[in-house]
GROMACS .gro file of C-alpha atoms in nm:
model
  392
    1MET     CA    1   7.153   9.115  11.233
    2GLY     CA    2   7.131   9.016  10.914
    3GLN     CA    3   7.442   8.879  10.723
    4LYS     CA    4   7.576   9.015  10.419
    5PHE     CA    5   7.595   8.794  10.134
    6SER     CA    6   7.991   8.812  10.058
    7THR     CA    7   8.037   8.746  10.412
    8GLU     CA    8   7.901   8.410  10.360
    9ILE     CA    9   8.019   8.319  10.009
   10LYS     CA   10   8.359   8.378  10.155
   11GLU     CA   11   8.377   8.070  10.373
   12ALA     CA   12   8.310   7.878  10.051
   13ASP     CA   13   8.547   7.728   9.797
   14GLN     CA   14   8.509   7.933   9.560
   15LYS     CA   15   8.661   7.759   9.279
   16ARG     CA   16   8.479   7.395   9.326
   17ILE     CA   17   8.166   7.504   9.443
   18ARG     CA   18   7.905   7.372   9.262
   19THR     CA   19   7.570   7.400   9.511
   20LEU     CA   20   7.569   7.721   9.733
   21ASP     CA   21   7.256   7.673  10.006
   22LEU     CA   22   7.226   8.033  10.196
   23SER     CA   23   6.855   7.985  10.280
   24ASN     CA   24   6.745   8.111  10.622
   25ARG     CA   25   6.974   8.337  10.702
   26GLY     CA   26   6.863   8.661  10.750
   27LEU     CA   27   7.079   8.783  10.440
   28LEU     CA   28   6.993   9.164  10.361
   29ALA     CA   29   7.174   9.151  10.053
   30ILE     CA   30   7.411   9.082   9.724
   31ASP     CA   31   7.646   9.328   9.793
   32ALA     CA   32   7.858   9.437   9.476
   33ASN     CA   33   8.171   9.299   9.603
   34ALA     CA   34   8.056   8.923   9.650
   35PRO     CA   35   8.361   8.712   9.518
   36GLU     CA   36   8.306   8.525   9.180
   37CYS     CA   37   8.174   8.170   9.201
   38SER     CA   38   8.244   8.114   8.827
   39HIS     CA   39   8.153   7.730   8.837
   40LEU     CA   40   7.853   7.774   9.054
   41LEU     CA   41   7.570   7.576   8.945
   42GLU     CA   42   7.330   7.596   9.180
   43LEU     CA   43   7.181   7.890   9.426
   44TYR     CA   44   6.945   7.857   9.685
   45LEU     CA   45   6.877   8.240   9.842
   46THR     CA   46   6.528   8.199  10.018
   47ASN     CA   47   6.366   8.273  10.313
   48ASN     CA   48   6.599   8.569  10.331
   49LYS     CA   49   6.553   8.999  10.296
   50ILE     CA   50   6.703   9.083   9.985
   51SER     CA   51   6.568   9.390   9.835
   52SER     CA   52   6.779   9.355   9.497
   53ILE     CA   53   7.094   9.213   9.312
   54PRO     CA   54   7.355   9.430   9.144
   55SER     CA   55   7.397   9.363   8.759
   56ILE     CA   56   7.785   9.308   8.871
   57VAL     CA   57   7.714   8.972   9.087
   58ILE     CA   58   7.559   8.818   8.773
   59ARG     CA   59   7.860   8.818   8.519
   60GLY     CA   60   8.079   8.665   8.773
   61TYR     CA   61   7.779   8.362   8.821
   62LYS     CA   62   7.722   8.302   8.451
   63ALA     CA   63   7.722   7.930   8.515
   64LEU     CA   64   7.412   7.913   8.689
   65ARG     CA   65   7.158   7.627   8.592
   66ILE     CA   66   6.933   7.684   8.886
   67VAL     CA   67   6.854   8.022   9.147
   68ASP     CA   68   6.595   8.018   9.387
   69LEU     CA   69   6.529   8.327   9.510
   70SER     CA   70   6.190   8.298   9.667
   71HIS     CA   71   6.061   8.441   9.992
   72ASN     CA   72   6.283   8.747   9.961
   73SER     CA   73   6.182   9.161   9.911
   74LEU     CA   74   6.262   9.160   9.618
   75LYS     CA   75   6.096   9.457   9.357
   76GLU     CA   76   6.292   9.332   9.040
   77LEU     CA   77   6.493   9.111   8.863
   78THR     CA   78   6.810   9.271   8.743
   79ASN     CA   79   6.804   9.310   8.350
   80SER     CA   80   7.139   9.174   8.346
   81ILE     CA   81   6.981   8.821   8.450
   82SER     CA   82   7.035   8.754   8.028
   83GLN     CA   83   7.394   8.641   8.067
   84LEU     CA   84   7.270   8.331   8.248
   85LYS     CA   85   7.273   8.180   7.924
   86ASP     CA   86   7.280   7.815   8.063
   87LEU     CA   87   6.932   7.892   8.323
   88LYS     CA   88   6.683   7.610   8.378
   89TYR     CA   89   6.503   7.671   8.677
   90LEU     CA   90   6.396   8.034   8.795
   91ASN     CA   91   6.188   8.085   9.141
   92CYS     CA   92   6.086   8.368   9.270
   93ILE     CA   93   5.776   8.314   9.504
   94GLY     CA   94   5.680   8.569   9.762
   95ASN     CA   95   5.846   8.868   9.651
   96ASN     CA   96   5.700   9.174   9.510
   97ILE     CA   97   5.814   9.212   9.195
   98GLU     CA   98   5.631   9.415   8.970
   99ARG     CA   99   5.743   9.301   8.614
  100LEU     CA  100   6.032   9.087   8.417
  101PRO     CA  101   6.253   9.227   8.268
  102ASP     CA  102   6.260   9.117   7.899
  103GLU     CA  103   6.590   9.038   7.868
  104ILE     CA  104   6.465   8.739   8.088
  105CYS     CA  105   6.362   8.600   7.705
  106GLU     CA  106   6.653   8.579   7.658
  107CYS     CA  107   6.806   8.277   7.900
  108THR     CA  108   6.640   8.075   7.621
  109GLY     CA  109   6.714   7.710   7.801
  110LEU     CA  110   6.493   7.831   8.083
  111THR     CA  111   6.243   7.506   8.126
  112GLU     CA  112   6.057   7.631   8.467
  113LEU     CA  113   5.966   8.003   8.547
  114ASN     CA  114   5.783   8.009   8.927
  115ILE     CA  115   5.682   8.409   9.012
  116ASP     CA  116   5.394   8.288   9.171
  117ASP     CA  117   5.244   8.541   9.514
  118ASN     CA  118   5.423   8.855   9.361
  119GLU     CA  119   5.263   9.205   9.247
  120LEU     CA  120   5.324   9.112   8.886
  121ILE     CA  121   5.103   9.298   8.602
  122GLY     CA  122   5.200   9.110   8.310
  123LEU     CA  123   5.416   8.913   8.148
  124PRO     CA  124   5.692   8.979   7.886
  125ASP     CA  125   5.521   9.063   7.559
  126GLU     CA  126   5.860   8.820   7.419
  127ILE     CA  127   5.767   8.557   7.679
  128GLY     CA  128   5.709   8.317   7.330
  129LYS     CA  129   6.167   8.323   7.296
  130LEU     CA  130   6.159   8.081   7.629
  131THR     CA  131   6.091   7.815   7.349
  132SER     CA  132   6.228   7.575   7.592
  133LEU     CA  133   6.016   7.680   7.888
  134LYS     CA  134   5.778   7.366   8.032
  135LYS     CA  135   5.592   7.493   8.353
  136LEU     CA  136   5.516   7.883   8.389
  137HIS     CA  137   5.379   7.967   8.709
  138ALA     CA  138   5.262   8.238   8.789
  139HIS     CA  139   4.959   8.206   9.036
  140SER     CA  140   4.849   8.543   9.278
  141ASN     CA  141   4.969   8.845   9.130
  142ILE     CA  142   4.756   9.149   8.900
  143VAL     CA  143   4.814   9.001   8.542
  144GLN     CA  144   4.546   9.127   8.335
  145VAL     CA  145   4.669   9.009   7.950
  146ILE     CA  146   4.813   8.690   7.798
  147PRO     CA  147   5.035   8.811   7.546
  148ASP     CA  148   5.037   8.707   7.194
  149SER     CA  149   5.347   8.548   7.167
  150ILE     CA  150   5.250   8.232   7.419
  151GLY     CA  151   5.144   8.082   7.132
  152LEU     CA  152   5.532   8.030   7.053
  153LEU     CA  153   5.587   7.820   7.385
  154THR     CA  154   5.539   7.481   7.198
  155ASN     CA  155   5.692   7.257   7.485
  156LEU     CA  156   5.497   7.414   7.747
  157SER     CA  157   5.306   7.171   7.998
  158GLU     CA  158   5.222   7.357   8.290
  159ILE     CA  159   5.062   7.694   8.290
  160ASP     CA  160   4.908   7.835   8.638
  161LEU     CA  161   4.740   8.156   8.642
  162GLY     CA  162   4.540   8.160   8.893
  163ASN     CA  163   4.390   8.437   9.106
  164ASN     CA  164   4.494   8.760   8.879
  165LYS     CA  165   4.283   8.971   8.652
  166ILE     CA  166   4.269   8.810   8.342
  167VAL     CA  167   3.955   8.896   8.116
  168LYS     CA  168   4.040   8.751   7.839
  169LEU     CA  169   4.183   8.372   7.761
  170ASN     CA  170   4.417   8.460   7.478
  171ASP     CA  171   4.311   8.203   7.164
  172LYS     CA  172   4.699   8.191   7.079
  173ILE     CA  173   4.733   7.954   7.377
  174SER     CA  174   4.655   7.728   7.086
  175GLY     CA  175   5.003   7.671   6.975
  176CYS     CA  176   5.096   7.498   7.355
  177SER     CA  177   4.977   7.226   7.176
  178ASN     CA  178   5.198   7.031   7.455
  179LEU     CA  179   4.989   7.112   7.772
  180ARG     CA  180   4.855   6.890   7.976
  181PHE     CA  181   4.787   7.085   8.334
  182MET     CA  182   4.602   7.458   8.274
  183ASP     CA  183   4.500   7.674   8.579
  184PHE     CA  184   4.329   8.012   8.547
  185SER     CA  185   4.128   7.987   8.824
  186ASP     CA  186   4.012   8.321   8.995
  187ASN     CA  187   4.045   8.553   8.718
  188LEU     CA  188   3.765   8.751   8.511
  189ILE     CA  189   3.722   8.520   8.197
  190GLU     CA  190   3.378   8.529   8.055
  191ASP     CA  191   3.447   8.292   7.785
  192LEU     CA  192   3.654   8.035   7.647
  193PRO     CA  193   3.757   8.078   7.250
  194GLY     CA  194   3.711   7.746   7.160
  195ASN     CA  195   3.983   7.807   6.826
  196GLY     CA  196   4.200   7.847   7.127
  197ILE     CA  197   4.112   7.541   7.315
  198SER     CA  198   4.124   7.306   6.978
  199THR     CA  199   4.416   7.205   6.954
  200LEU     CA  200   4.489   7.109   7.338
  201SER     CA  201   4.376   6.747   7.292
  202LYS     CA  202   4.599   6.615   7.554
  203VAL     CA  203   4.529   6.841   7.861
  204VAL     CA  204   4.435   6.653   8.167
  205THR     CA  205   4.310   6.901   8.391
  206LEU     CA  206   4.162   7.228   8.320
  207ASP     CA  207   4.059   7.449   8.615
  208LEU     CA  208   3.861   7.770   8.573
  209SER     CA  209   3.729   7.775   8.865
  210GLY     CA  210   3.559   8.151   8.997
  211ASN     CA  211   3.535   8.291   8.660
  212ARG     CA  212   3.233   8.452   8.470
  213LEU     CA  213   3.160   8.198   8.222
  214THR     CA  214   2.809   8.120   8.136
  215ASP     CA  215   2.922   7.833   7.868
  216LEU     CA  216   3.138   7.609   7.716
  217PRO     CA  217   3.196   7.625   7.345
  218GLN     CA  218   3.135   7.301   7.173
  219GLU     CA  219   3.506   7.200   7.082
  220LEU     CA  220   3.573   7.166   7.466
  221SER     CA  221   3.496   6.783   7.322
  222LEU     CA  222   3.819   6.762   7.174
  223LEU     CA  223   4.022   6.784   7.427
  224THR     CA  224   4.008   6.362   7.487
  225ASP     CA  225   4.252   6.315   7.728
  226LEU     CA  226   4.079   6.541   8.041
  227ILE     CA  227   3.980   6.377   8.333
  228GLU     CA  228   3.988   6.709   8.563
  229LEU     CA  229   3.775   6.960   8.514
  230ARG     CA  230   3.669   7.255   8.769
  231LEU     CA  231   3.416   7.482   8.721
  232CYS     CA  232   3.283   7.602   9.070
  233ASN     CA  233   3.225   7.927   9.131
  234ASN     CA  234   3.061   8.057   8.805
  235LYS     CA  235   2.766   8.188   8.615
  236PHE     CA  236   2.684   7.841   8.518
  237THR     CA  237   2.233   7.861   8.524
  238PHE     CA  238   2.202   7.510   8.247
  239PHE     CA  239   2.412   7.207   8.231
  240PRO     CA  240   2.652   7.306   7.984
  241PRO     CA  241   2.574   7.039   7.669
  242VAL     CA  242   2.945   6.971   7.570
  243LEU     CA  243   3.018   6.813   7.961
  244THR     CA  244   2.860   6.481   7.833
  245THR     CA  245   3.073   6.396   7.580
  246LEU     CA  246   3.410   6.439   7.777
  247GLN     CA  247   3.358   6.058   7.851
  248SER     CA  248   3.733   6.034   7.997
  249LEU     CA  249   3.614   6.298   8.301
  250ILE     CA  250   3.690   6.148   8.638
  251VAL     CA  251   3.584   6.455   8.840
  252LEU     CA  252   3.428   6.730   8.758
  253ASP     CA  253   3.319   7.038   8.988
  254LEU     CA  254   2.999   7.256   8.916
  255SER     CA  255   2.933   7.367   9.234
  256SER     CA  256   2.854   7.742   9.343
  257ASN     CA  257   2.655   7.793   9.009
  258GLN     CA  258   2.310   7.833   8.915
  259LEU     CA  259   2.251   7.511   8.792
  260LYS     CA  260   1.834   7.424   8.811
  261ASP     CA  261   1.823   7.080   8.634
  262VAL     CA  262   2.083   6.826   8.550
  263PRO     CA  263   2.034   6.647   8.224
  264MET     CA  264   1.970   6.290   8.159
  265GLN     CA  265   2.282   6.256   7.911
  266ILE     CA  266   2.481   6.299   8.243
  267ALA     CA  267   2.502   5.916   8.267
  268ALA     CA  268   2.709   5.920   7.957
  269LEU     CA  269   3.044   6.032   8.162
  270ILE     CA  270   3.093   5.644   8.216
  271SER     CA  271   3.457   5.722   8.392
  272LEU     CA  272   3.310   6.021   8.606
  273LYS     CA  273   3.424   5.870   8.981
  274SER     CA  274   3.369   6.230   9.198
  275LEU     CA  275   3.105   6.473   9.126
  276SER     CA  276   2.940   6.774   9.277
  277LEU     CA  277   2.653   7.058   9.256
  278ALA     CA  278   2.682   7.170   9.597
  279SER     CA  279   2.573   7.498   9.586
  280ASN     CA  280   2.306   7.533   9.294
  281SER     CA  281   1.935   7.568   9.269
  282ILE     CA  282   1.899   7.182   9.144
  283GLN     CA  283   1.542   7.042   9.251
  284ASN     CA  284   1.615   6.643   9.063
  285ILE     CA  285   1.895   6.448   9.013
  286PRO     CA  286   1.775   6.202   8.649
  287LYS     CA  287   1.713   5.823   8.752
  288GLU     CA  288   1.987   5.776   8.448
  289MET     CA  289   2.219   5.829   8.664
  290SER     CA  290   2.199   5.490   8.837
  291VAL     CA  291   2.417   5.335   8.500
  292MET     CA  292   2.724   5.555   8.690
  293THR     CA  293   2.900   5.304   8.832
  294HIS     CA  294   3.248   5.439   8.914
  295LEU     CA  295   3.103   5.703   9.100
  296GLU     CA  296   3.212   5.748   9.481
  297GLN     CA  297   3.169   6.054   9.545
  298LEU     CA  298   2.856   6.294   9.508
  299ASN     CA  299   2.809   6.595   9.619
  300LEU     CA  300   2.436   6.778   9.678
  301GLN     CA  301   2.488   7.014   9.974
  302GLU     CA  302   2.313   7.343   9.924
  303ASN     CA  303   2.022   7.269   9.665
  304PRO     CA  304   1.642   7.279   9.698
  305LEU     CA  305   1.596   6.913   9.591
  306VAL     CA  306   1.217   6.947   9.585
  307SER     CA  307   1.107   6.631   9.494
  308ALA     CA  308   1.312   6.437   9.781
  309LEU     CA  309   1.526   6.311   9.509
  310GLN     CA  310   1.292   6.003   9.443
  311ALA     CA  311   1.527   5.919   9.185
  312VAL     CA  312   1.775   5.836   9.428
  313PHE     CA  313   1.526   5.523   9.483
  314GLN     CA  314   1.679   5.419   9.121
  315PHE     CA  315   2.045   5.339   9.282
  316ASN     CA  316   1.939   5.016   9.422
  317GLU     CA  317   2.253   4.868   9.314
  318ASN     CA  318   2.505   5.145   9.335
  319ALA     CA  319   2.576   5.134   9.709
  320LYS     CA  320   2.882   5.358   9.692
  321ILE     CA  321   2.682   5.645   9.536
  322ILE     CA  322   2.425   5.554   9.858
  323GLU     CA  323   2.682   5.622  10.097
  324ALA     CA  324   2.786   5.911   9.895
  325VAL     CA  325   2.458   6.080   9.906
  326PHE     CA  326   2.353   5.975  10.268
  327MET     CA  327   2.685   6.097  10.423
  328VAL     CA  328   2.563   6.446  10.217
  329LEU     CA  329   2.243   6.492  10.316
  330SER     CA  330   2.280   6.389  10.661
  331PHE     CA  331   2.487   6.768  10.699
  332ALA     CA  332   2.238   6.925  10.572
  333ASN     CA  333   1.961   7.131  10.734
  334PRO     CA  334   1.711   6.868  10.764
  335SER     CA  335   1.351   6.963  10.624
  336PRO     CA  336   1.056   6.736  10.645
  337GLY     CA  337   1.126   6.573  10.291
  338TYR     CA  338   1.466   6.560  10.391
  339VAL     CA  339   1.381   6.333  10.705
  340GLU     CA  340   1.126   6.153  10.528
  341PHE     CA  341   1.380   6.087  10.190
  342LEU     CA  342   1.649   6.005  10.472
  343GLU     CA  343   1.470   5.786  10.679
  344ASN     CA  344   1.389   5.575  10.292
  345LEU     CA  345   1.729   5.636  10.211
  346GLU     CA  346   1.885   5.505  10.577
  347LYS     CA  347   1.638   5.163  10.499
  348ILE     CA  348   1.784   5.117  10.131
  349ARG     CA  349   2.121   5.163  10.261
  350GLU     CA  350   2.081   4.881  10.590
  351ASN     CA  351   1.924   4.607  10.298
  352TYR     CA  352   2.182   4.712  10.053
  353LYS     CA  353   2.432   4.663  10.341
  354ILE     CA  354   2.262   4.288  10.455
  355LYS     CA  355   2.225   4.203  10.058
  356MET     CA  356   2.655   4.234  10.059
  357LYS     CA  357   2.712   4.028  10.381
  358GLU     CA  358   2.460   3.746  10.254
  359LYS     CA  359   2.662   3.781   9.922
  360GLU     CA  360   3.001   3.790  10.079
  361GLU     CA  361   2.888   3.505  10.295
  362ASN     CA  362   2.774   3.265  10.038
  363GLU     CA  363   3.114   3.325   9.797
  364ARG     CA  364   3.312   3.226  10.099
  365MET     CA  365   3.107   2.916  10.203
  366LEU     CA  366   3.127   2.819   9.789
  367PHE     CA  367   3.465   2.869   9.829
  368GLU     CA  368   3.562   2.677  10.137
  369GLN     CA  369   3.305   2.371   9.957
  370THR     CA  370   3.521   2.411   9.613
  371ALA     CA  371   3.826   2.368   9.845
  372ASP     CA  372   3.686   2.058  10.071
  373ASP     CA  373   3.651   1.906   9.735
  374GLU     CA  374   3.966   1.938   9.593
  375ASP     CA  375   4.121   1.808   9.916
  376ASP     CA  376   3.907   1.515   9.901
  377GLY     CA  377   4.007   1.498   9.574
  378TYR     CA  378   4.377   1.394   9.676
  379ASP     CA  379   4.354   1.208   9.933
  380GLU     CA  380   4.181   1.007   9.688
  381ASP     CA  381   4.401   1.010   9.481
  382ASP     CA  382   4.671   0.933   9.729
  383ASP     CA  383   4.516   0.654   9.871
  384GLY     CA  384   4.520   0.518   9.518
  385ASP     CA  385   4.876   0.526   9.451
  386GLY     CA  386   4.933   0.398   9.827
  387ASP     CA  387   4.711   0.028   9.701
  388ASP     CA  388   4.968   0.052   9.383
  389GLY     CA  389   5.272   0.031   9.565
  390ASP     CA  390   5.167  -0.241   9.806
  391ASP     CA  391   5.053  -0.455   9.481
  392ASP     CA  392   5.427  -0.414   9.401
   0.00000   0.00000   0.00000
């Protein structure tokens, strides 16, 4: 049988204790007669069976800065949470919370709020009052609307609202100019607001996979620090032109769309290391891709590629691409065209390996010869010095 919070806490030094970890104790409740711990700064109650937090308890723990209530059975948070004026971190992952009380917006020192894996139907309208907030995670809920006040979170660096029911990305998010990580994957978003993202130049990672996007606004080009962009499982029928302007991109995922062609302008993505175009309707890739010398991973699985990817033969001087293409297509269901292509690609691959081995051997021999010549020079100098010594 689970223990009570008051039973556990009586064993602690209530006056001096700063951190209390009662995780994994099978606690059933935080009972109203729990003793005060007015100096307690950190409280960890993860992985218990707590279903509610009485308001009277909060009043005895006003100094709390870190509260971890993850993986319990909470359906709501008490309104008295507003009394935790020093609260910095609140973790409620894995509960059954349907709404956050408006009073939580009075915790203006809060820097990290994590409420992933709940039943949250929305964010508080006044969430913009949390001006110190840096990380907002509400992944895997049923949020439909992002409140306008989101734009007041000027210190926000991470936002994760993936796997919700969001139809529209509120353009007020433009006020979050310090954002670096954005995850809105697995929602119902059909359009990306140009005026909403034009000020987000510091974004490094943007995940919009699993939505209903058909195109991207030109303003995306203003995200000059963007290195990872995930757009898989959307509704793209053509390669959005703005993508070719994102020269800082290292990872681009456009798998599971309806792309038919890849433009030659993709070669402008000179920093790209990983490109996934799997599960589309692509028949060819442009020979211009041969200049993408940083490309290490190229996924072309589940595409028709009816012309046997003749363009890949342009990659003679790029072993990484050859290797990547070979490894990907080797695991595809081989049609006659694939078999012929793979046989030729294997020859290119092996020839390149031979060339590289010969080059390495020549460089090794040259290095050894240079080292021998230098050693001979030193020996001659040493002999000369010895003769001078004998003359003296």
